[in-house]
Short mmCIF file of C-alpha atoms in Angstrom, two decimals:
data_model
loop_
_atom_site.label_atom_id
_atom_site.label_comp_id
_atom_site.label_asym_id
_atom_site.label_seq_id
_atom_site.Cartn_x
_atom_site.Cartn_y
_atom_site.Cartn_z
CA MET Z 1 0.00 0.00 0.00
CA LYS Z 2 1.47 3.33 -1.08
CA ALA Z 3 -0.76 5.52 1.03
CA ILE Z 4 0.97 7.78 3.54
CA LEU Z 5 -0.92 8.09 6.83
CA ILE Z 6 -0.44 11.61 8.16
CA LYS Z 7 0.23 11.90 11.91
CA GLU Z 8 -0.30 15.01 13.95
CA ASP Z 9 3.30 15.11 15.10
CA CYS Z 10 4.70 14.88 11.55
CA ILE Z 11 4.97 18.65 11.09
CA MET Z 12 7.42 18.56 8.22
CA MET Z 13 5.27 16.09 6.31
CA VAL Z 14 2.20 18.33 6.67
CA LYS Z 15 4.18 21.31 5.36
CA LYS Z 16 5.33 19.33 2.36
CA ILE Z 17 1.79 18.21 1.60
CA LEU Z 18 0.37 21.72 1.80
CA SER Z 19 3.19 23.03 -0.36
CA ALA Z 20 2.56 20.34 -2.95
CA LEU Z 21 -1.11 21.26 -3.13
CA VAL Z 22 -0.28 24.91 -3.67
CA ILE Z 23 1.88 24.18 -6.73
CA GLY Z 24 -0.60 21.73 -8.18
CA PHE Z 25 0.55 18.31 -7.03
CA SER Z 26 -1.62 15.63 -5.46
CA LEU Z 27 -1.90 15.02 -1.74
CA VAL Z 28 0.76 12.34 -1.57
CA GLY Z 29 3.12 13.52 -4.28
CA THR Z 30 1.73 12.00 -7.49
CA ALA Z 31 2.23 14.61 -10.20
CA VAL Z 32 -0.76 16.21 -11.88
CA ALA Z 33 -1.10 19.18 -14.21
CA GLN Z 34 0.54 22.17 -12.52
CA ASP Z 35 -1.60 24.73 -14.28
CA LYS Z 36 -4.98 25.23 -12.66
CA PRO Z 37 -7.73 23.81 -14.91
CA ALA Z 38 -10.09 26.31 -16.47
CA GLY Z 39 -13.32 26.73 -14.56
CA GLN Z 40 -14.25 25.79 -11.02
CA VAL Z 41 -12.61 22.88 -9.18
CA LEU Z 42 -14.09 21.45 -5.99
CA ASN Z 43 -11.54 19.78 -3.67
CA ILE Z 44 -12.98 17.29 -1.19
CA ALA Z 45 -11.06 15.82 1.75
CA HIS Z 46 -12.00 12.17 2.22
CA PRO Z 47 -11.10 10.54 5.59
CA ALA Z 48 -10.55 7.01 4.30
CA LEU Z 49 -8.49 5.26 1.65
CA SER Z 50 -11.59 3.78 -0.02
CA GLN Z 51 -10.77 0.76 -2.15
CA THR Z 52 -14.15 0.39 -3.82
CA TRP Z 53 -16.32 3.01 -5.45
CA SER Z 54 -19.11 0.70 -6.52
CA PRO Z 55 -22.46 2.52 -6.31
CA LEU Z 56 -24.00 -0.67 -4.92
CA GLN Z 57 -22.39 -0.60 -1.46
CA GLY Z 58 -25.30 1.13 0.26
CA GLY Z 59 -23.02 2.77 2.80
CA GLY Z 60 -19.46 3.66 3.78
CA HIS Z 61 -17.53 6.86 3.18
CA ALA Z 62 -17.46 6.50 -0.62
CA ALA Z 63 -21.25 6.24 -0.72
CA ARG Z 64 -21.46 9.91 0.31
CA TRP Z 65 -20.39 10.89 -3.19
CA GLN Z 66 -22.33 8.45 -5.37
CA SER Z 67 -24.88 11.08 -6.40
CA LEU Z 68 -22.05 12.91 -8.16
CA MET Z 69 -21.59 10.00 -10.57
CA TRP Z 70 -24.90 8.14 -10.50
CA ALA Z 71 -28.45 9.36 -11.10
CA ALA Z 72 -31.06 8.17 -8.62
CA PRO Z 73 -34.38 6.70 -9.79
CA MET Z 74 -36.02 9.74 -8.15
CA TYR Z 75 -34.86 12.20 -5.52
CA PHE Z 76 -36.11 14.62 -2.87
CA ASP Z 77 -35.15 18.24 -3.50
CA LYS Z 78 -34.02 20.47 -0.63
CA ALA Z 79 -37.66 21.40 0.05
CA GLY Z 80 -38.48 17.71 0.52
CA VAL Z 81 -40.48 17.44 -2.69
CA LEU Z 82 -40.16 14.21 -4.68
CA GLN Z 83 -38.62 14.84 -8.11
CA PRO Z 84 -38.19 12.56 -11.16
CA LEU Z 85 -34.75 11.72 -12.53
CA VAL Z 86 -34.10 8.33 -14.15
CA LEU Z 87 -37.78 7.57 -13.62
CA ALA Z 88 -40.32 9.96 -15.10
CA LYS Z 89 -43.03 8.58 -12.84
CA ALA Z 90 -43.93 5.81 -10.39
CA GLU Z 91 -47.63 4.93 -10.26
CA PRO Z 92 -49.34 2.49 -7.84
CA ASP Z 93 -52.47 0.47 -8.33
CA ALA Z 94 -55.46 1.10 -6.09
CA ASN Z 95 -54.06 -1.19 -3.38
CA PHE Z 96 -50.48 0.13 -3.42
CA VAL Z 97 -49.21 -3.38 -4.16
CA GLN Z 98 -48.26 -3.08 -7.82
CA TRP Z 99 -46.20 -0.11 -9.01
CA THR Z 100 -45.56 0.83 -12.63
CA LEU Z 101 -42.25 2.64 -13.15
CA THR Z 102 -41.76 4.61 -16.36
CA ILE Z 103 -38.24 5.57 -17.41
CA ASN Z 104 -37.45 9.14 -18.44
CA PRO Z 105 -37.07 8.98 -22.26
CA LYS Z 106 -34.01 11.27 -22.00
CA ALA Z 107 -32.19 9.07 -19.46
CA VAL Z 108 -28.91 7.79 -20.90
CA PHE Z 109 -25.53 6.60 -19.68
CA SER Z 110 -22.33 8.54 -20.32
CA ASP Z 111 -21.65 6.42 -23.42
CA GLY Z 112 -24.95 7.60 -24.90
CA SER Z 113 -26.79 4.29 -24.49
CA PRO Z 114 -30.33 4.47 -22.99
CA ILE Z 115 -31.06 3.41 -19.44
CA THR Z 116 -33.47 0.51 -19.88
CA ALA Z 117 -35.92 -1.50 -17.84
CA GLU Z 118 -33.44 -4.40 -17.94
CA ASP Z 119 -30.85 -2.13 -16.32
CA ILE Z 120 -33.21 -1.23 -13.47
CA LYS Z 121 -34.30 -4.83 -12.88
CA GLY Z 122 -30.74 -6.15 -13.12
CA THR Z 123 -29.38 -3.47 -10.78
CA TRP Z 124 -31.95 -4.11 -8.09
CA ASP Z 125 -31.53 -7.86 -8.32
CA LEU Z 126 -27.77 -7.37 -8.02
CA CYS Z 127 -28.25 -5.11 -4.98
CA ALA Z 128 -30.10 -7.97 -3.25
CA MET Z 129 -27.45 -10.61 -3.99
CA PRO Z 130 -25.67 -11.57 -0.72
CA SER Z 131 -22.24 -11.36 -2.36
CA THR Z 132 -22.85 -7.71 -3.32
CA LYS Z 133 -23.05 -6.84 0.40
CA HIS Z 134 -25.28 -3.82 -0.10
CA GLN Z 135 -25.66 -2.39 3.39
CA ARG Z 136 -29.16 -0.94 3.04
CA ALA Z 137 -30.89 -2.81 0.22
CA ASP Z 138 -33.69 -3.87 2.56
CA LEU Z 139 -34.62 -0.23 3.29
CA PHE Z 140 -35.33 0.43 -0.37
CA LEU Z 141 -36.19 -2.93 -1.91
CA GLY Z 142 -37.14 -5.14 1.03
CA GLY Z 143 -40.87 -4.97 0.31
CA ILE Z 144 -40.57 -6.40 -3.21
CA GLU Z 145 -41.93 -9.90 -3.74
CA GLY Z 146 -39.03 -12.35 -3.81
CA PHE Z 147 -36.51 -10.05 -2.13
CA LYS Z 148 -35.74 -12.57 0.61
CA ASP Z 149 -35.29 -15.34 -1.96
CA VAL Z 150 -32.39 -13.39 -3.45
CA THR Z 151 -30.85 -12.18 -0.20
CA SER Z 152 -30.87 -15.75 1.11
CA GLY Z 153 -29.05 -16.97 -1.99
CA ALA Z 154 -31.94 -19.19 -3.10
CA LYS Z 155 -32.54 -17.21 -6.30
CA LYS Z 156 -30.80 -14.58 -8.41
CA ALA Z 157 -33.81 -12.49 -9.39
CA MET Z 158 -36.83 -11.11 -7.55
CA SER Z 159 -40.15 -12.47 -8.74
CA GLY Z 160 -41.71 -9.09 -8.03
CA ILE Z 161 -39.76 -7.18 -10.70
CA ALA Z 162 -40.97 -7.60 -14.29
CA VAL Z 163 -39.85 -5.87 -17.48
CA LYS Z 164 -42.94 -4.80 -19.39
CA ASP Z 165 -41.00 -3.14 -22.20
CA ALA Z 166 -37.74 -1.24 -22.67
CA THR Z 167 -38.98 1.77 -20.72
CA THR Z 168 -41.39 0.22 -18.22
CA VAL Z 169 -40.83 -1.84 -15.07
CA VAL Z 170 -43.69 -3.36 -13.07
CA VAL Z 171 -42.93 -4.00 -9.39
CA THR Z 172 -45.14 -6.20 -7.21
CA LEU Z 173 -44.82 -5.84 -3.45
CA SER Z 174 -45.47 -8.49 -0.82
CA ALA Z 175 -47.73 -6.06 1.08
CA PRO Z 176 -49.29 -2.65 0.40
CA ASP Z 177 -46.83 0.24 0.64
CA PRO Z 178 -48.12 3.73 -0.18
CA ILE Z 179 -44.59 5.20 0.05
CA PHE Z 180 -42.66 2.77 -2.17
CA ASP Z 181 -41.89 5.62 -4.58
CA GLN Z 182 -40.29 7.55 -1.72
CA LYS Z 183 -38.20 4.56 -0.67
CA ILE Z 184 -36.59 4.18 -4.10
CA ALA Z 185 -35.76 7.90 -4.27
CA THR Z 186 -32.09 7.38 -3.45
CA ALA Z 187 -28.72 7.32 -5.21
CA LEU Z 188 -27.83 4.21 -3.20
CA ILE Z 189 -29.71 1.97 -5.70
CA PRO Z 190 -28.99 3.83 -8.95
CA PRO Z 191 -29.62 1.98 -12.21
CA VAL Z 192 -26.26 0.87 -13.63
CA LYS Z 193 -25.44 -0.52 -17.05
CA ILE Z 194 -26.08 -4.08 -16.01
CA SER Z 195 -24.08 -5.63 -18.85
CA GLN Z 196 -21.00 -3.97 -17.37
CA ALA Z 197 -21.73 -4.75 -13.72
CA ARG Z 198 -23.03 -8.35 -13.61
CA ASP Z 199 -21.36 -11.54 -14.75
CA ALA Z 200 -22.91 -14.69 -16.18
CA ASN Z 201 -23.39 -16.13 -12.67
CA GLY Z 202 -25.34 -13.09 -11.52
CA GLU Z 203 -22.52 -11.76 -9.34
CA GLN Z 204 -21.03 -8.29 -9.34
CA LYS Z 205 -17.95 -8.01 -11.57
CA ALA Z 206 -14.74 -6.90 -9.90
CA ASP Z 207 -13.84 -3.24 -10.43
CA TRP Z 208 -16.48 -2.73 -13.13
CA TRP Z 209 -17.03 0.80 -11.74
CA HIS Z 210 -13.39 1.85 -12.37
CA PRO Z 211 -12.68 4.18 -15.33
CA LYS Z 212 -9.97 1.76 -16.50
CA ASN Z 213 -12.88 -0.53 -17.42
CA LYS Z 214 -14.62 2.25 -19.38
CA VAL Z 215 -17.53 2.41 -16.97
CA ALA Z 216 -20.61 4.21 -18.27
CA VAL Z 217 -22.19 6.31 -15.49
CA SER Z 218 -25.51 8.17 -15.37
CA GLY Z 219 -24.82 11.16 -13.12
CA PRO Z 220 -23.65 14.72 -13.81
CA PHE Z 221 -19.97 13.80 -13.34
CA MET Z 222 -17.96 10.82 -14.52
CA PRO Z 223 -14.68 9.40 -13.21
CA GLN Z 224 -11.67 10.59 -15.17
CA SER Z 225 -9.20 8.70 -12.98
CA MET Z 226 -9.09 6.70 -9.75
CA ASP Z 227 -5.75 6.18 -8.01
CA LEU Z 228 -6.83 3.92 -5.17
CA ASP Z 229 -3.29 3.48 -3.81
CA GLN Z 230 -2.78 7.22 -3.46
CA GLY Z 231 -6.41 7.89 -2.57
CA ILE Z 232 -7.27 10.36 -5.34
CA VAL Z 233 -10.46 10.26 -7.41
CA THR Z 234 -10.94 12.85 -10.16
CA LEU Z 235 -14.35 13.54 -11.68
CA VAL Z 236 -15.20 15.64 -14.74
CA PRO Z 237 -18.57 16.67 -16.22
CA ASN Z 238 -20.55 13.98 -18.05
CA PRO Z 239 -21.30 15.46 -21.49
CA LYS Z 240 -24.20 13.03 -21.95
CA PHE Z 241 -25.93 13.83 -18.64
CA PHE Z 242 -29.65 14.11 -19.30
CA GLY Z 243 -30.23 16.67 -16.54
CA PRO Z 244 -28.96 20.26 -16.14
CA ALA Z 245 -25.35 20.81 -17.18
CA PRO Z 246 -23.01 20.77 -14.16
CA LYS Z 247 -21.41 24.10 -13.23
CA LEU Z 248 -18.17 22.72 -11.78
CA SER Z 249 -15.36 21.87 -14.18
CA LYS Z 250 -13.78 19.24 -11.97
CA ILE Z 251 -14.08 17.50 -8.60
CA VAL Z 252 -11.02 16.04 -6.86
CA ILE Z 253 -11.59 13.72 -3.88
CA SER Z 254 -8.35 13.19 -1.91
CA SER Z 255 -7.77 10.91 1.08
CA VAL Z 256 -6.73 12.87 4.18
CA SER Z 257 -6.72 10.49 7.14
CA ASP Z 258 -5.81 12.94 9.89
CA ALA Z 259 -8.58 15.26 11.14
CA SER Z 260 -6.17 18.00 12.25
CA THR Z 261 -4.54 18.10 8.83
CA ALA Z 262 -7.93 18.18 7.12
CA THR Z 263 -9.00 21.06 9.36
CA LEU Z 264 -5.88 23.06 8.47
CA MET Z 265 -6.38 22.42 4.76
CA LEU Z 266 -9.99 23.62 4.96
CA LYS Z 267 -9.04 26.72 6.94
CA THR Z 268 -6.43 27.72 4.39
CA GLY Z 269 -8.59 27.06 1.32
CA LYS Z 270 -6.64 24.03 0.09
CA MET Z 271 -9.79 21.95 0.55
CA ASP Z 272 -13.39 23.03 0.08
CA ALA Z 273 -15.41 20.24 1.70
CA HIS Z 274 -15.11 17.09 3.80
CA THR Z 275 -16.92 13.78 3.88
CA GLU Z 276 -17.60 14.00 7.64
CA LEU Z 277 -15.38 15.91 10.04
CA ILE Z 278 -16.05 15.85 13.79
CA THR Z 279 -13.57 17.28 16.29
CA PRO Z 280 -14.05 18.88 19.74
CA THR Z 281 -12.96 22.30 18.41
CA LEU Z 282 -14.66 22.12 15.02
CA ILE Z 283 -16.83 25.23 15.38
CA ASP Z 284 -13.94 27.27 16.77
CA ASP Z 285 -11.72 26.11 13.91
CA LEU Z 286 -14.06 26.32 10.92
CA GLY Z 287 -17.10 28.26 12.09
CA ALA Z 288 -20.69 27.30 12.87
CA ASP Z 289 -21.64 27.43 9.18
CA PHE Z 290 -19.43 24.40 8.47
CA VAL Z 291 -21.54 22.09 10.63
CA SER Z 292 -24.89 23.81 10.27
CA GLY Z 293 -27.59 22.45 8.04
CA PRO Z 294 -31.28 21.58 7.78
CA PRO Z 295 -32.77 19.18 10.31
CA LEU Z 296 -32.51 15.48 9.60
CA ALA Z 297 -35.33 13.04 10.27
CA LYS Z 298 -33.04 11.43 12.82
CA GLY Z 299 -32.56 11.75 16.56
CA GLN Z 300 -30.07 10.52 19.12
CA GLN Z 301 -31.48 8.78 22.18
CA PHE Z 302 -30.39 6.70 25.17
CA TRP Z 303 -32.38 3.44 25.00
CA PHE Z 304 -33.11 1.13 27.94
CA ASP Z 305 -32.95 -2.66 27.74
CA ALA Z 306 -35.88 -3.53 29.99
CA LYS Z 307 -34.88 -7.20 30.24
CA LYS Z 308 -31.76 -6.41 32.23
CA PRO Z 309 -31.70 -5.35 35.88
CA PRO Z 310 -32.31 -2.71 37.10
CA MET Z 311 -34.12 -1.58 33.92
CA ASP Z 312 -36.57 -4.46 34.35
CA ASP Z 313 -38.31 -2.24 36.93
CA ILE Z 314 -40.36 0.56 35.32
CA ASN Z 315 -40.01 2.68 38.44
CA VAL Z 316 -36.23 2.65 38.07
CA ARG Z 317 -36.62 3.76 34.46
CA LYS Z 318 -38.95 6.57 35.56
CA ALA Z 319 -36.49 7.69 38.21
CA LEU Z 320 -33.56 7.79 35.79
CA ILE Z 321 -35.55 9.77 33.21
CA MET Z 322 -37.00 12.33 35.63
CA SER Z 323 -33.54 13.04 37.09
CA ILE Z 324 -32.39 14.53 33.78
CA ASN Z 325 -32.79 18.17 32.80
CA PRO Z 326 -32.65 18.13 28.98
CA VAL Z 327 -31.60 21.79 28.80
CA ASP Z 328 -28.63 21.22 31.10
CA MET Z 329 -27.67 18.05 29.23
CA ALA Z 330 -27.69 20.05 26.00
CA LYS Z 331 -25.39 22.67 27.52
CA ALA Z 332 -22.99 19.96 28.65
CA ALA Z 333 -22.94 18.08 25.35
CA TYR Z 334 -23.12 20.70 22.60
CA PRO Z 335 -23.02 24.25 24.02
CA GLN Z 336 -22.41 25.76 20.58
CA GLY Z 337 -24.93 23.69 18.63
CA PRO Z 338 -25.90 22.95 15.95
CA TYR Z 339 -28.20 20.36 17.53
CA THR Z 340 -31.47 20.92 19.38
CA PRO Z 341 -32.63 18.95 22.44
CA ALA Z 342 -34.99 16.08 21.68
CA THR Z 343 -38.36 15.61 23.34
CA GLN Z 344 -40.34 13.01 21.37
CA ILE Z 345 -38.91 10.49 18.91
CA LEU Z 346 -40.42 12.09 15.80
CA ASN Z 347 -38.81 15.15 14.27
CA LYS Z 348 -38.86 16.93 10.91
CA VAL Z 349 -41.48 14.67 9.27
CA ALA Z 350 -45.14 15.52 8.95
CA GLY Z 351 -46.77 14.09 12.07
CA VAL Z 352 -44.52 15.50 14.78
CA ASP Z 353 -47.00 15.52 17.66
CA PRO Z 354 -47.77 19.06 18.89
CA ASP Z 355 -49.59 17.63 21.92
CA PHE Z 356 -46.86 15.19 22.95
CA GLN Z 357 -45.96 15.57 26.63
CA PRO Z 358 -42.19 15.50 27.16
CA TYR Z 359 -40.86 13.68 30.19
CA PRO Z 360 -40.64 16.16 33.07
CA TYR Z 361 -37.49 17.13 34.91
CA ASP Z 362 -38.67 16.28 38.43
CA PRO Z 363 -35.99 15.34 40.98
CA GLU Z 364 -38.54 14.83 43.77
CA GLY Z 365 -40.70 12.68 41.53
CA ALA Z 366 -37.58 10.70 40.58
CA LYS Z 367 -36.83 9.99 44.23
CA LYS Z 368 -40.39 8.80 44.83
CA ALA Z 369 -40.26 6.54 41.78
CA LEU Z 370 -37.01 4.94 42.95
CA ALA Z 371 -38.45 4.43 46.43
CA ALA Z 372 -41.42 2.65 44.84
CA SER Z 373 -39.11 0.27 42.96
CA LYS Z 374 -38.02 -3.13 44.21
CA TYR Z 375 -34.55 -1.66 44.85
CA LYS Z 376 -35.75 1.24 47.07
CA GLU Z 377 -32.37 3.01 47.14
CA GLY Z 378 -29.76 4.02 44.57
CA ARG Z 379 -26.92 2.30 46.40
CA LEU Z 380 -28.69 -1.05 45.98
CA LEU Z 381 -28.93 -0.88 42.18
CA PRO Z 382 -26.71 -3.04 40.01
CA LYS Z 383 -23.98 -1.19 38.11
CA ILE Z 384 -25.41 0.87 35.23
CA MET Z 385 -23.46 0.46 31.99
CA PHE Z 386 -23.62 2.59 28.84
CA VAL Z 387 -22.43 1.83 25.32
CA GLY Z 388 -22.36 4.12 22.31
CA ILE Z 389 -20.28 6.73 24.12
CA SER Z 390 -18.10 7.19 21.07
CA THR Z 391 -17.54 10.96 20.80
CA PRO Z 392 -16.69 13.76 23.23
CA THR Z 393 -20.27 15.03 22.85
CA HIS Z 394 -21.78 11.68 23.84
CA GLU Z 395 -19.33 11.35 26.71
CA ALA Z 396 -20.29 14.77 28.06
CA ALA Z 397 -23.97 13.84 27.96
CA ALA Z 398 -23.38 10.50 29.67
CA GLN Z 399 -21.20 12.10 32.34
CA TYR Z 400 -23.93 14.66 33.01
CA MET Z 401 -26.49 11.87 33.47
CA ALA Z 402 -24.20 9.92 35.79
CA GLU Z 403 -23.65 13.00 37.95
CA GLN Z 404 -27.39 13.73 38.11
CA TRP Z 405 -28.14 10.18 39.16
CA ARG Z 406 -25.48 10.44 41.86
CA LYS Z 407 -26.83 13.73 43.22
CA VAL Z 408 -30.55 13.00 42.93
CA LEU Z 409 -30.74 9.24 43.49
CA GLY Z 410 -27.49 8.31 45.22
CA ILE Z 411 -26.38 6.02 42.39
CA GLN Z 412 -22.61 5.46 42.45
CA GLY Z 413 -21.95 2.60 40.03
CA VAL Z 414 -22.01 3.95 36.47
CA GLU Z 415 -19.69 2.93 33.63
CA MET Z 416 -19.55 4.00 29.97
CA LYS Z 417 -17.74 2.71 26.90
CA ALA Z 418 -17.73 3.22 23.15
CA ASP Z 419 -19.11 -0.17 22.16
CA ILE Z 420 -20.27 -3.40 23.73
CA GLU Z 421 -17.18 -5.32 22.60
CA THR Z 422 -15.02 -3.26 24.99
CA TYR Z 423 -16.81 -4.86 27.94
CA SER Z 424 -15.64 -8.31 28.97
CA GLY Z 425 -17.13 -11.34 30.64
CA PRO Z 426 -20.59 -11.07 32.19
CA ASP Z 427 -20.61 -7.29 31.78
CA GLN Z 428 -20.91 -7.62 28.01
CA LYS Z 429 -24.27 -9.31 28.42
CA SER Z 430 -25.41 -6.93 31.16
CA VAL Z 431 -25.22 -3.54 29.42
CA GLN Z 432 -28.54 -1.77 29.95
CA ILE Z 433 -28.24 1.59 28.13
CA PHE Z 434 -27.46 2.01 24.43
CA ARG Z 435 -26.85 5.42 22.91
CA ASP Z 436 -27.88 5.27 19.27
CA ASP Z 437 -29.81 7.13 16.63
CA VAL Z 438 -33.11 6.31 14.98
CA GLY Z 439 -34.70 7.98 12.01
CA THR Z 440 -36.03 7.60 8.52
CA ARG Z 441 -34.78 8.55 5.09
CA VAL Z 442 -38.33 9.19 3.82
CA PRO Z 443 -40.52 12.01 5.18
CA ASP Z 444 -43.03 9.75 6.89
CA ALA Z 445 -43.90 9.38 10.58
CA VAL Z 446 -45.00 5.76 10.28
CA SER Z 447 -41.72 4.74 8.63
CA TYR Z 448 -39.83 6.61 11.39
CA LEU Z 449 -41.58 4.70 14.18
CA MET Z 450 -41.60 1.35 12.37
CA GLY Z 451 -37.81 1.54 12.44
CA SER Z 452 -37.54 2.56 16.08
CA ILE Z 453 -40.34 1.26 18.33
CA HIS Z 454 -42.16 -1.45 16.35
CA SER Z 455 -41.22 -4.89 17.70
CA THR Z 456 -39.74 -5.94 14.35
CA SER Z 457 -37.29 -3.03 14.25
CA GLY Z 458 -33.62 -3.58 14.92
CA ASN Z 459 -33.78 -0.92 17.59
CA ALA Z 460 -36.53 -2.73 19.53
CA ARG Z 461 -34.97 -6.16 19.06
CA GLY Z 462 -31.43 -5.06 19.89
CA LYS Z 463 -31.07 -1.84 21.85
CA MET Z 464 -34.32 -2.35 23.82
CA GLY Z 465 -33.80 -6.06 24.37
CA GLY Z 466 -36.82 -7.36 22.44
CA TYR Z 467 -39.26 -4.59 23.33
CA LYS Z 468 -42.81 -5.32 22.21
CA ASN Z 469 -46.05 -3.52 22.96
CA PRO Z 470 -48.94 -5.10 21.04
CA LYS Z 471 -50.87 -1.81 21.03
CA VAL Z 472 -47.94 0.03 19.46
CA ASP Z 473 -47.48 -2.69 16.84
CA ALA Z 474 -51.19 -2.79 15.96
CA LEU Z 475 -51.43 0.97 15.48
CA LEU Z 476 -48.36 1.11 13.26
CA ASP Z 477 -49.35 -1.98 11.24
CA GLU Z 478 -52.74 -0.44 10.52
CA ALA Z 479 -51.31 3.01 9.74
CA LYS Z 480 -48.61 1.83 7.31
CA ALA Z 481 -51.20 0.48 4.85
CA LYS Z 482 -53.01 3.80 4.61
CA SER Z 483 -52.40 6.40 1.93
CA VAL Z 484 -50.07 9.28 2.76
CA GLN Z 485 -53.06 11.57 2.12
CA ASP Z 486 -55.16 9.76 4.75
CA PRO Z 487 -55.07 11.68 8.09
CA ALA Z 488 -55.46 8.35 9.88
CA ARG Z 489 -51.90 7.45 8.85
CA ILE Z 490 -50.37 10.22 10.94
CA LYS Z 491 -52.95 9.86 13.70
CA GLY Z 492 -51.99 6.19 14.15
CA ALA Z 493 -48.29 7.09 14.36
CA GLN Z 494 -48.92 9.77 16.97
CA GLU Z 495 -51.04 7.48 19.11
CA ALA Z 496 -48.41 4.73 18.93
CA GLN Z 497 -45.73 7.16 20.10
CA ARG Z 498 -47.88 8.31 23.05
CA ILE Z 499 -48.42 4.70 24.16
CA PHE Z 500 -44.70 4.02 23.83
CA ARG Z 501 -43.98 7.05 26.04
CA GLU Z 502 -45.77 5.38 28.96
CA ASP Z 503 -43.34 2.45 28.86
CA TYR Z 504 -40.44 4.79 29.85
CA MET Z 505 -37.92 3.16 27.53
CA PHE Z 506 -35.63 6.04 26.54
CA ILE Z 507 -34.00 9.32 27.49
CA PRO Z 508 -34.37 11.89 24.68
CA TYR Z 509 -31.02 13.38 23.65
CA TYR Z 510 -30.86 15.55 20.50
CA TYR Z 511 -32.05 15.90 16.91
CA ASP Z 512 -29.49 15.67 14.13
CA VAL Z 513 -28.90 18.12 11.32
CA MET Z 514 -27.45 17.43 7.89
CA SER Z 515 -24.20 19.30 8.36
CA LYS Z 516 -22.82 20.97 5.25
CA TRP Z 517 -19.20 19.98 5.97
CA SER Z 518 -18.24 22.55 3.38
CA MET Z 519 -16.65 25.97 3.58
CA PRO Z 520 -18.72 29.16 3.11
CA TRP Z 521 -17.52 29.66 -0.47
CA VAL Z 522 -19.16 26.39 -1.61
CA GLN Z 523 -22.70 27.06 -2.84
CA GLY Z 524 -25.53 24.62 -3.58
CA PHE Z 525 -23.98 21.84 -1.49
CA ASP Z 526 -27.30 20.79 0.06
CA LYS Z 527 -27.60 17.15 1.14
CA ASN Z 528 -30.46 14.76 1.74
CA ASP Z 529 -31.16 12.22 4.46
CA ASP Z 530 -28.95 9.69 2.65
CA TRP Z 531 -26.00 12.12 3.06
CA GLN Z 532 -25.95 12.61 -0.70
CA VAL Z 533 -25.51 15.92 -2.53
CA ILE Z 534 -29.05 16.59 -3.74
CA GLU Z 535 -28.37 18.45 -6.98
CA PRO Z 536 -24.64 18.16 -7.78
CA TRP Z 537 -25.14 19.99 -11.06
CA ASN Z 538 -25.96 23.17 -9.09
CA VAL Z 539 -22.80 23.23 -6.93
CA THR Z 540 -20.62 26.32 -7.47
CA ILE Z 541 -17.69 28.04 -5.78
CA ASP Z 542 -17.52 31.71 -4.86
CA GLU Z 543 -13.92 32.25 -5.91
CA SER Z 544 -13.66 35.65 -4.18
CA LYS Z 545 -14.52 34.15 -0.78
CA ARG Z 546 -12.09 31.26 -1.28
CA ALA Z 547 -9.31 33.62 -2.36
CA ALA Z 548 -9.83 35.65 0.82
CA ARG Z 549 -8.50 32.69 2.80
#
């Protein structure tokens, strides 16, 4: 491996790297054209030496930039309105079980060939193949008839996807889903030229996405070169893109493994944007605008596993919750923002409950609840263990909670670690509090709660130790089959959340935002809930602001 990992104490190396960038050389010394290319060039610092840039990963650092090269079936604009792209329209039958997808007649790959129904079917079948290892295929395609047959390895094609003609795909779902069109509005399942990507056995071809293999892409930019050893990916405008012409003349994505180095490069204008940069002094270093952004339909919470003592006693859970002042926790964890304290689970989506009653901060009530528990006193509780304390912000919040429990309830034994694997022996099976996020990538309250409090969700099965409330499940199961225009859909979600509240299963923490992670001179860099640039063709650079650095 030729990559050079930059260490904070390697001062001379950092100086050499910055100097090389100034005179037009790549991050690690590979020569490039020394004259600045005509037009606008966006330089992105990428924290990992990504070895695959397949658009069918469904996650990982490289997935943040797939919308630059690959056109989504449909997409949500920055106002949250569903827009066509590869697909001109997606129409359901009366029962929301069968969907007819019509391809945009202008949709072509970068080699000029049309995007066909066979490409869409083949791509989605390939996404479901276990060897592809798509991290989120179930979120988008899981409701299609035959999806599990492919993910299990039993078959290589979903029975629910049929090619009607060259420009029409008919999708049959295993159950009604009024928001299927919203679920497929993502650049994480973009139609690819399936003849390039899939071999005769139905598996994904190695490195088919690399420009050395003459890959044909569908997005506004196409890969000019990919040096995976050095960690440099160069993109140029796709002259065949069927959408608006991109305004940037080039995008260069360079691996910068050290956060301090990346921060310095951003401050001095050598880099314009970052994949995801989180440091304790980020706002002081780069300004609040760097991490600001629109709210995400995602919140951070501390979840209780009610099967493990002492969380098996609802009065203990009540006591722990009522001991916490959410305003003070916010001040401890993120005094400069950009996050806002959470109250209910739902945020951003239509259906946030205006009548939801947040848990009260009530130290006296907390003491009474603990006294009513089987433990009676804080000193008699088993040790309380956290996981998910993986950043300074999360640690500050957890430390605040531990101190409140000590002062209000007399609890002394509290321990916190980044992940469950760092505990050993019996402790690993005894962790009772999990800090983790829940959310949805579609603007729908039912989807949000199905993925967080329904008994089939990973959050309920894992973080909450198999939580199941039949009333919650019944309300959400009934609501999810209703049209998005039916008020009963939202009403069912709100009622399910109110019932869940009475089980005292979580401590609200904060609501996420989609941070820009770009400098003020980068314009049009809005992102969606999949962390993708929404309209890459509209990104521009204010050269006067960048030059001022």
